[in-house]
Amino acid sequence: MLLNNLAGMHDSNGNSVAAIKYYEHILYVRGTEVNDENNHVFINLAVSHLRIGDYRKALEYNEANVRFLESQPNTANTIMLAMSYNNLGEVYRLLGQFEKALTFYHKAINILELNPEWKEHADLATAYNNLSNYYSSVGDWKSSLKFGLKAMNIREVSLDKDHPLLAQSYNNLGVDYEKLRQLSKSKEYHLKSIQIREKIYEGEHFDLAESYNNFAQLLCVELDYDQAIFYHKKSISIKEKILPQDHPEVAMAYGNIAGAYFAKKDNAKAKNYFEKAIAIRLNSQSPIHPELGLFYFNYAVLLYSQRNFLAAKEKVDQCISIFSKTIPLSHPNYLTAIKFQSALNSLFATKDTVSTANNKPGRNDACHCGSGRKYKHCCINL
């Protein structure tokens, strides 16, 4: 019991590496077979490995736990089985296996919605929250918002006002509203999340880093690039201290600050961070992931803005290769990348590529890159 409590304390403080050592010692003492005594340890090990970016190990522990619970006659339609399905869905989402993720999210919610007594249960809120994460991953922001609000409504009733899970809901809603261009609501929820997380986390914590990162993304949309970079740096400072250097979240942090520097027209720093982000993702456990495609796309737009069309085409081709394997073909990111690729292909198909490339559209014409925005609001300003 003492070892389990110590592990839980380290996990709650954001030190999942130390937590894993204690959980593994418990299994060393008890044996590594999944059983009634050990299955909670398997659940916790899966969550801890997820936090440090070891998705394969998280998948291994989650799958073992689900197999055990499904084999027991007394665990059908229980909260424990539901949340094991939910956790397995989250691993598949982070691995970019979205169809499998959706299957397990629905299995979890179908169990939790069966019992009217669980309609305000914290675990149902978690299942809604993770389904919201799924829709966010595939670019369906309206559905993401729908389930994010369901999660928040339960949490506001059942949890303390400064609870970390409530801060999580506020953070996620801030992202949804930003993507839906409801910027005042986005700022409201991001600031709520930051206020709670700065209050409850005294030192470096991943959740606080995420709030800083997502608030920075909103500031970029509002064209406040200096403040965006300030919050991105706060986020990166935390992530570099608490996560392995090859963690996918470190890669995402670099990719996001690269975008901010690009928007500020500091292309040298933008290139540096894009290349760091791409290198980490390529060396991660799940390199074929939509985030890598996004890095390639944004880097391609930077190269295009510098009129380095050949390199831009190479990067956008790599982007589409990743997207075609990892996201629905109806995803807005995929459609935008296809438009960009088509524009570049047309450019290179002309007899005089250089003169065609130098024939800039008018300020109010559609930008070459396929974003759908006017040229004056797109690459000309990047």
Short mmCIF file of C-alpha atoms in Angstrom, two decimals:
data_model
loop_
_atom_site.label_atom_id
_atom_site.label_comp_id
_atom_site.label_asym_id
_atom_site.label_seq_id
_atom_site.Cartn_x
_atom_site.Cartn_y
_atom_site.Cartn_z
CA MET A 1 0.00 0.00 0.00
CA LEU A 2 2.86 2.39 0.87
CA LEU A 3 4.56 1.84 -2.49
CA ASN A 4 1.28 2.41 -4.32
CA ASN A 5 0.67 5.66 -2.41
CA LEU A 6 4.20 6.87 -3.15
CA ALA A 7 3.74 6.07 -6.85
CA GLY A 8 0.42 7.91 -6.92
CA MET A 9 1.98 10.93 -5.23
CA HIS A 10 4.75 11.10 -7.83
CA ASP A 11 2.23 10.73 -10.67
CA SER A 12 0.01 13.51 -9.34
CA ASN A 13 3.08 15.77 -9.07
CA GLY A 14 3.95 15.11 -12.71
CA ASN A 15 6.92 12.78 -12.02
CA SER A 16 5.67 9.72 -13.88
CA VAL A 17 9.18 8.25 -14.30
CA ALA A 18 9.52 7.87 -10.51
CA ALA A 19 5.95 6.56 -10.27
CA ILE A 20 6.71 3.80 -12.80
CA LYS A 21 9.64 2.58 -10.68
CA TYR A 22 7.38 2.16 -7.65
CA TYR A 23 4.61 0.45 -9.65
CA GLU A 24 7.14 -1.93 -11.21
CA HIS A 25 8.52 -2.77 -7.76
CA ILE A 26 5.00 -3.70 -6.63
CA LEU A 27 4.75 -6.14 -9.54
CA TYR A 28 8.22 -7.46 -8.74
CA VAL A 29 7.00 -8.32 -5.23
CA ARG A 30 3.54 -9.61 -6.19
CA GLY A 31 4.29 -11.16 -9.59
CA THR A 32 3.59 -9.80 -13.06
CA GLU A 33 0.36 -11.65 -13.78
CA VAL A 34 -2.78 -9.55 -14.13
CA ASN A 35 -5.24 -10.48 -11.38
CA ASP A 36 -7.69 -8.90 -8.94
CA GLU A 37 -4.83 -7.66 -6.77
CA ASN A 38 -2.67 -6.32 -9.61
CA ASN A 39 -5.06 -4.92 -12.18
CA HIS A 40 -5.08 -1.43 -10.60
CA VAL A 41 -1.28 -1.43 -10.85
CA PHE A 42 -1.54 -2.28 -14.55
CA ILE A 43 -3.99 0.60 -15.04
CA ASN A 44 -1.68 3.02 -13.27
CA LEU A 45 1.38 1.81 -15.16
CA ALA A 46 -0.45 2.32 -18.44
CA VAL A 47 -1.37 5.89 -17.49
CA SER A 48 2.17 6.68 -16.32
CA HIS A 49 3.73 5.33 -19.52
CA LEU A 50 1.21 7.36 -21.51
CA ARG A 51 2.35 10.53 -19.74
CA ILE A 52 6.01 9.99 -20.57
CA GLY A 53 5.22 9.27 -24.22
CA ASP A 54 5.88 5.51 -24.12
CA TYR A 55 2.68 4.69 -26.00
CA ARG A 56 3.69 1.12 -26.88
CA LYS A 57 4.19 0.20 -23.24
CA ALA A 58 0.95 1.96 -22.32
CA LEU A 59 -0.82 -0.10 -24.98
CA GLU A 60 0.71 -3.32 -23.63
CA TYR A 61 -0.50 -2.69 -20.06
CA ASN A 62 -3.94 -1.49 -21.15
CA GLU A 63 -4.54 -4.45 -23.46
CA ALA A 64 -3.48 -6.91 -20.73
CA ASN A 65 -5.83 -5.27 -18.26
CA VAL A 66 -8.77 -5.26 -20.69
CA ARG A 67 -8.23 -8.95 -21.53
CA PHE A 68 -8.27 -9.78 -17.82
CA LEU A 69 -11.42 -7.80 -17.06
CA GLU A 70 -13.28 -9.19 -20.08
CA SER A 71 -12.49 -12.71 -18.85
CA GLN A 72 -14.08 -12.14 -15.44
CA PRO A 73 -17.80 -12.90 -15.03
CA ASN A 74 -18.33 -10.14 -12.46
CA THR A 75 -16.81 -7.19 -14.39
CA ALA A 76 -19.26 -6.84 -17.30
CA ASN A 77 -20.84 -3.38 -17.46
CA THR A 78 -18.74 -2.12 -14.53
CA ILE A 79 -17.08 1.27 -14.24
CA MET A 80 -13.70 -0.47 -14.08
CA LEU A 81 -14.19 -2.14 -17.47
CA ALA A 82 -15.63 1.06 -18.95
CA MET A 83 -12.63 3.13 -17.90
CA SER A 84 -10.22 0.44 -19.12
CA TYR A 85 -11.90 0.71 -22.53
CA ASN A 86 -11.63 4.50 -22.27
CA ASN A 87 -7.91 4.34 -21.43
CA LEU A 88 -7.28 1.95 -24.30
CA GLY A 89 -9.06 4.34 -26.65
CA GLU A 90 -6.84 7.18 -25.49
CA VAL A 91 -3.69 5.18 -26.26
CA TYR A 92 -4.93 4.35 -29.75
CA ARG A 93 -5.75 8.04 -30.32
CA LEU A 94 -2.25 9.09 -29.37
CA LEU A 95 -0.85 6.41 -31.66
CA GLY A 96 -2.90 7.89 -34.50
CA GLN A 97 -5.12 4.79 -34.78
CA PHE A 98 -8.35 6.76 -34.71
CA GLU A 99 -10.86 4.10 -35.77
CA LYS A 100 -9.76 1.79 -32.97
CA ALA A 101 -9.81 4.72 -30.55
CA LEU A 102 -13.41 5.59 -31.43
CA THR A 103 -14.51 1.97 -30.97
CA PHE A 104 -13.19 1.83 -27.40
CA TYR A 105 -14.47 5.29 -26.47
CA HIS A 106 -17.98 4.22 -27.47
CA LYS A 107 -17.64 0.94 -25.56
CA ALA A 108 -16.79 2.95 -22.45
CA ILE A 109 -19.61 5.46 -22.84
CA ASN A 110 -22.18 2.78 -23.66
CA ILE A 111 -21.47 1.12 -20.30
CA LEU A 112 -21.42 4.37 -18.33
CA GLU A 113 -24.67 5.67 -19.84
CA LEU A 114 -26.50 2.43 -18.98
CA ASN A 115 -26.89 3.30 -15.32
CA PRO A 116 -28.91 6.47 -14.51
CA GLU A 117 -26.99 6.76 -11.22
CA TRP A 118 -23.80 7.45 -13.18
CA LYS A 119 -25.15 10.40 -15.18
CA GLU A 120 -23.08 12.82 -13.06
CA HIS A 121 -20.21 10.43 -12.37
CA ALA A 122 -16.67 11.78 -12.76
CA ASP A 123 -15.70 8.82 -14.94
CA LEU A 124 -18.50 9.56 -17.42
CA ALA A 125 -17.13 13.11 -17.63
CA THR A 126 -13.67 11.68 -18.36
CA ALA A 127 -15.10 9.45 -21.10
CA TYR A 128 -16.87 12.46 -22.67
CA ASN A 129 -13.66 14.48 -22.37
CA ASN A 130 -11.62 11.84 -24.19
CA LEU A 131 -14.25 11.47 -26.90
CA SER A 132 -13.96 15.24 -27.29
CA ASN A 133 -10.19 14.75 -27.70
CA TYR A 134 -10.88 12.24 -30.47
CA TYR A 135 -13.07 14.68 -32.40
CA SER A 136 -10.44 17.37 -31.89
CA SER A 137 -7.81 15.05 -33.37
CA VAL A 138 -9.86 14.48 -36.54
CA GLY A 139 -10.77 18.18 -36.92
CA ASP A 140 -14.47 17.96 -35.99
CA TRP A 141 -14.46 20.94 -33.66
CA LYS A 142 -18.25 21.15 -33.25
CA SER A 143 -18.45 17.57 -32.00
CA SER A 144 -15.39 18.17 -29.84
CA LEU A 145 -17.12 21.16 -28.26
CA LYS A 146 -20.35 19.18 -27.76
CA PHE A 147 -18.68 16.44 -25.71
CA GLY A 148 -16.30 18.88 -24.02
CA LEU A 149 -19.31 20.80 -22.68
CA LYS A 150 -20.90 17.54 -21.50
CA ALA A 151 -17.73 16.78 -19.55
CA MET A 152 -17.52 20.28 -18.09
CA ASN A 153 -21.18 20.32 -17.00
CA ILE A 154 -20.70 17.13 -14.98
CA ARG A 155 -17.42 18.32 -13.50
CA GLU A 156 -18.77 21.71 -12.43
CA VAL A 157 -21.50 19.91 -10.44
CA SER A 158 -19.42 17.05 -9.00
CA LEU A 159 -15.95 18.56 -8.41
CA ASP A 160 -14.40 21.37 -6.38
CA LYS A 161 -13.98 24.66 -8.26
CA ASP A 162 -10.18 24.28 -8.24
CA HIS A 163 -10.10 20.62 -9.26
CA PRO A 164 -7.46 19.71 -11.89
CA LEU A 165 -10.05 17.89 -14.02
CA LEU A 166 -12.18 21.01 -14.16
CA ALA A 167 -9.10 22.93 -15.29
CA GLN A 168 -8.65 20.26 -17.97
CA SER A 169 -12.17 20.87 -19.25
CA TYR A 170 -11.64 24.64 -19.35
CA ASN A 171 -8.37 24.15 -21.25
CA ASN A 172 -9.98 21.88 -23.85
CA LEU A 173 -12.96 24.18 -24.33
CA GLY A 174 -10.54 27.06 -24.86
CA VAL A 175 -9.02 25.12 -27.75
CA ASP A 176 -12.42 24.23 -29.24
CA TYR A 177 -13.69 27.81 -29.13
CA GLU A 178 -10.43 29.07 -30.67
CA LYS A 179 -10.76 26.65 -33.57
CA LEU A 180 -14.38 27.73 -34.03
CA ARG A 181 -13.16 31.38 -33.99
CA GLN A 182 -15.15 32.30 -30.88
CA LEU A 183 -12.11 34.04 -29.49
CA SER A 184 -13.59 35.82 -26.47
CA LYS A 185 -14.96 32.52 -25.13
CA SER A 186 -11.66 30.84 -25.89
CA LYS A 187 -9.75 33.43 -23.86
CA GLU A 188 -12.24 33.14 -20.98
CA TYR A 189 -11.75 29.39 -20.66
CA HIS A 190 -7.97 29.46 -21.17
CA LEU A 191 -7.58 32.02 -18.40
CA LYS A 192 -9.80 29.95 -16.09
CA SER A 193 -7.60 26.92 -16.75
CA ILE A 194 -4.36 28.84 -16.16
CA GLN A 195 -5.72 30.38 -12.95
CA ILE A 196 -6.55 26.96 -11.47
CA ARG A 197 -3.36 25.27 -12.61
CA GLU A 198 -1.07 28.05 -11.39
CA LYS A 199 -2.81 27.79 -8.03
CA ILE A 200 -2.64 24.01 -7.57
CA TYR A 201 0.75 23.27 -9.18
CA GLU A 202 3.61 24.88 -7.30
CA GLY A 203 6.39 23.62 -9.58
CA GLU A 204 6.73 22.44 -13.15
CA HIS A 205 3.74 20.38 -14.25
CA PHE A 206 2.74 19.11 -17.68
CA ASP A 207 -0.86 20.34 -17.37
CA LEU A 208 0.28 23.90 -16.67
CA ALA A 209 2.61 23.70 -19.67
CA GLU A 210 -0.35 22.66 -21.82
CA SER A 211 -2.42 25.63 -20.65
CA TYR A 212 0.42 28.00 -21.52
CA ASN A 213 0.84 26.34 -24.94
CA ASN A 214 -2.84 26.54 -25.84
CA PHE A 215 -3.18 30.12 -24.63
CA ALA A 216 -0.17 30.97 -26.82
CA GLN A 217 -1.97 29.44 -29.81
CA LEU A 218 -4.94 31.73 -29.17
CA LEU A 219 -2.62 34.76 -28.92
CA CYS A 220 -1.20 33.84 -32.34
CA VAL A 221 -4.70 33.88 -33.80
CA GLU A 222 -5.16 37.31 -32.22
CA LEU A 223 -1.86 38.37 -33.92
CA ASP A 224 -0.16 39.06 -30.57
CA TYR A 225 2.98 37.19 -31.56
CA ASP A 226 5.30 38.51 -28.86
CA GLN A 227 2.97 37.38 -26.08
CA ALA A 228 2.39 34.09 -27.89
CA ILE A 229 6.14 33.42 -27.97
CA PHE A 230 6.38 34.39 -24.28
CA TYR A 231 3.81 31.74 -23.30
CA HIS A 232 5.25 29.16 -25.71
CA LYS A 233 8.62 29.60 -24.02
CA LYS A 234 7.02 29.13 -20.58
CA SER A 235 5.45 25.91 -21.86
CA ILE A 236 8.66 24.64 -23.47
CA SER A 237 10.69 25.42 -20.35
CA ILE A 238 8.45 23.13 -18.31
CA LYS A 239 8.23 20.34 -20.89
CA GLU A 240 11.99 20.23 -21.42
CA LYS A 241 12.50 19.79 -17.67
CA ILE A 242 9.92 17.09 -16.99
CA LEU A 243 9.70 15.10 -20.23
CA PRO A 244 12.23 13.04 -22.20
CA GLN A 245 13.76 15.10 -25.00
CA ASP A 246 12.25 12.77 -27.60
CA HIS A 247 8.72 13.04 -26.19
CA PRO A 248 6.04 13.84 -28.81
CA GLU A 249 4.78 16.70 -26.63
CA VAL A 250 8.20 18.35 -26.82
CA ALA A 251 8.00 18.02 -30.59
CA MET A 252 4.57 19.65 -30.61
CA ALA A 253 5.83 22.48 -28.41
CA TYR A 254 8.67 23.15 -30.87
CA GLY A 255 6.26 23.00 -33.81
CA ASN A 256 3.95 25.52 -32.19
CA ILE A 257 6.63 28.06 -31.32
CA ALA A 258 7.98 27.65 -34.86
CA GLY A 259 4.58 28.75 -36.13
CA ALA A 260 4.65 31.81 -33.89
CA TYR A 261 8.13 32.82 -35.10
CA PHE A 262 7.02 32.25 -38.69
CA ALA A 263 4.02 34.49 -38.20
CA LYS A 264 6.37 37.11 -36.73
CA LYS A 265 8.55 36.75 -39.89
CA ASP A 266 11.53 35.42 -37.95
CA ASN A 267 12.13 32.64 -40.45
CA ALA A 268 15.52 31.55 -39.12
CA LYS A 269 14.10 30.66 -35.69
CA ALA A 270 10.98 29.17 -37.27
CA LYS A 271 13.09 26.85 -39.45
CA ASN A 272 15.18 25.78 -36.48
CA TYR A 273 12.14 24.80 -34.43
CA PHE A 274 10.34 23.10 -37.35
CA GLU A 275 13.41 20.96 -37.97
CA LYS A 276 13.65 20.06 -34.27
CA ALA A 277 9.96 19.11 -34.19
CA ILE A 278 10.24 16.95 -37.31
CA ALA A 279 13.41 15.19 -36.08
CA ILE A 280 11.80 14.25 -32.76
CA ARG A 281 8.62 12.95 -34.39
CA LEU A 282 10.57 10.89 -36.92
CA ASN A 283 12.47 9.22 -34.08
CA SER A 284 9.41 8.66 -31.87
CA GLN A 285 7.49 5.44 -31.31
CA SER A 286 4.69 6.66 -33.57
CA PRO A 287 6.31 8.64 -36.41
CA ILE A 288 3.42 8.08 -38.83
CA HIS A 289 1.19 10.55 -37.01
CA PRO A 290 -0.89 13.58 -38.08
CA GLU A 291 1.33 15.88 -36.02
CA LEU A 292 4.29 15.03 -38.26
CA GLY A 293 2.14 15.82 -41.30
CA LEU A 294 1.24 19.16 -39.74
CA PHE A 295 4.91 19.99 -39.15
CA TYR A 296 5.70 19.21 -42.80
CA PHE A 297 2.79 21.34 -44.00
CA ASN A 298 3.70 24.39 -41.93
CA TYR A 299 7.35 24.07 -42.93
CA ALA A 300 6.22 23.88 -46.58
CA VAL A 301 4.28 27.13 -46.21
CA LEU A 302 7.38 28.80 -44.75
CA LEU A 303 9.50 27.58 -47.67
CA TYR A 304 6.84 28.70 -50.13
CA SER A 305 6.81 32.19 -48.60
CA GLN A 306 10.57 32.32 -49.27
CA ARG A 307 9.90 31.26 -52.87
CA ASN A 308 11.77 27.99 -52.33
CA PHE A 309 9.12 26.14 -54.32
CA LEU A 310 10.97 22.88 -54.89
CA ALA A 311 11.62 22.35 -51.17
CA ALA A 312 8.03 23.41 -50.40
CA LYS A 313 6.72 20.78 -52.79
CA GLU A 314 8.89 18.11 -51.19
CA LYS A 315 7.55 18.95 -47.73
CA VAL A 316 3.90 19.13 -48.77
CA ASP A 317 4.25 15.76 -50.53
CA GLN A 318 5.61 14.32 -47.30
CA CYS A 319 2.72 15.94 -45.43
CA ILE A 320 0.10 14.33 -47.67
CA SER A 321 1.81 10.95 -47.43
CA ILE A 322 1.40 11.14 -43.62
CA PHE A 323 -2.12 12.59 -43.66
CA SER A 324 -3.40 9.97 -46.12
CA LYS A 325 -2.43 7.25 -43.62
CA THR A 326 -3.59 8.91 -40.41
CA ILE A 327 -6.64 11.17 -40.83
CA PRO A 328 -9.94 10.99 -42.74
CA LEU A 329 -9.72 12.30 -46.30
CA SER A 330 -12.50 14.75 -45.36
CA HIS A 331 -10.33 16.30 -42.61
CA PRO A 332 -9.82 20.05 -43.22
CA ASN A 333 -6.05 19.69 -42.81
CA TYR A 334 -5.93 17.03 -45.53
CA LEU A 335 -8.10 19.09 -47.90
CA THR A 336 -5.95 22.19 -47.37
CA ALA A 337 -2.77 20.19 -48.01
CA ILE A 338 -4.24 18.77 -51.23
CA LYS A 339 -5.06 22.30 -52.45
CA PHE A 340 -1.52 23.42 -51.66
CA GLN A 341 -0.05 20.41 -53.45
CA SER A 342 -2.26 21.07 -56.48
CA ALA A 343 -1.14 24.71 -56.61
CA LEU A 344 2.52 23.66 -56.47
CA ASN A 345 2.01 20.96 -59.10
CA SER A 346 0.42 23.53 -61.41
CA LEU A 347 3.32 25.84 -60.77
CA PHE A 348 5.87 23.23 -61.83
CA ALA A 349 3.78 22.10 -64.80
CA THR A 350 4.16 25.47 -66.54
CA LYS A 351 6.85 26.00 -69.14
CA ASP A 352 8.37 28.92 -67.28
CA THR A 353 8.15 28.03 -63.63
CA VAL A 354 10.16 30.99 -62.42
CA SER A 355 8.13 33.61 -64.21
CA THR A 356 4.87 31.93 -63.19
CA ALA A 357 6.01 31.71 -59.60
CA ASN A 358 6.93 35.36 -59.60
CA ASN A 359 3.50 36.29 -60.88
CA LYS A 360 2.05 37.04 -57.48
CA PRO A 361 -1.70 37.18 -57.00
CA GLY A 362 -3.31 40.44 -56.04
CA ARG A 363 -3.71 41.27 -52.37
CA ASN A 364 -7.39 40.31 -52.43
CA ASP A 365 -6.93 37.18 -54.56
CA ALA A 366 -6.85 33.68 -53.10
CA CYS A 367 -3.38 32.70 -51.87
CA HIS A 368 -1.42 30.09 -53.86
CA CYS A 369 -0.97 27.88 -50.78
CA GLY A 370 -4.56 26.63 -50.78
CA SER A 371 -5.52 28.00 -47.38
CA GLY A 372 -8.60 29.70 -48.78
CA ARG A 373 -7.53 33.03 -47.30
CA LYS A 374 -6.85 36.21 -49.22
CA TYR A 375 -3.19 36.68 -50.17
CA LYS A 376 -2.91 39.81 -48.02
CA HIS A 377 -3.86 37.75 -44.95
CA CYS A 378 -1.76 34.69 -45.79
CA CYS A 379 1.73 34.08 -47.19
CA ILE A 380 2.41 37.75 -47.90
CA ASN A 381 2.21 38.36 -44.15
CA LEU A 382 4.05 35.22 -43.03
#
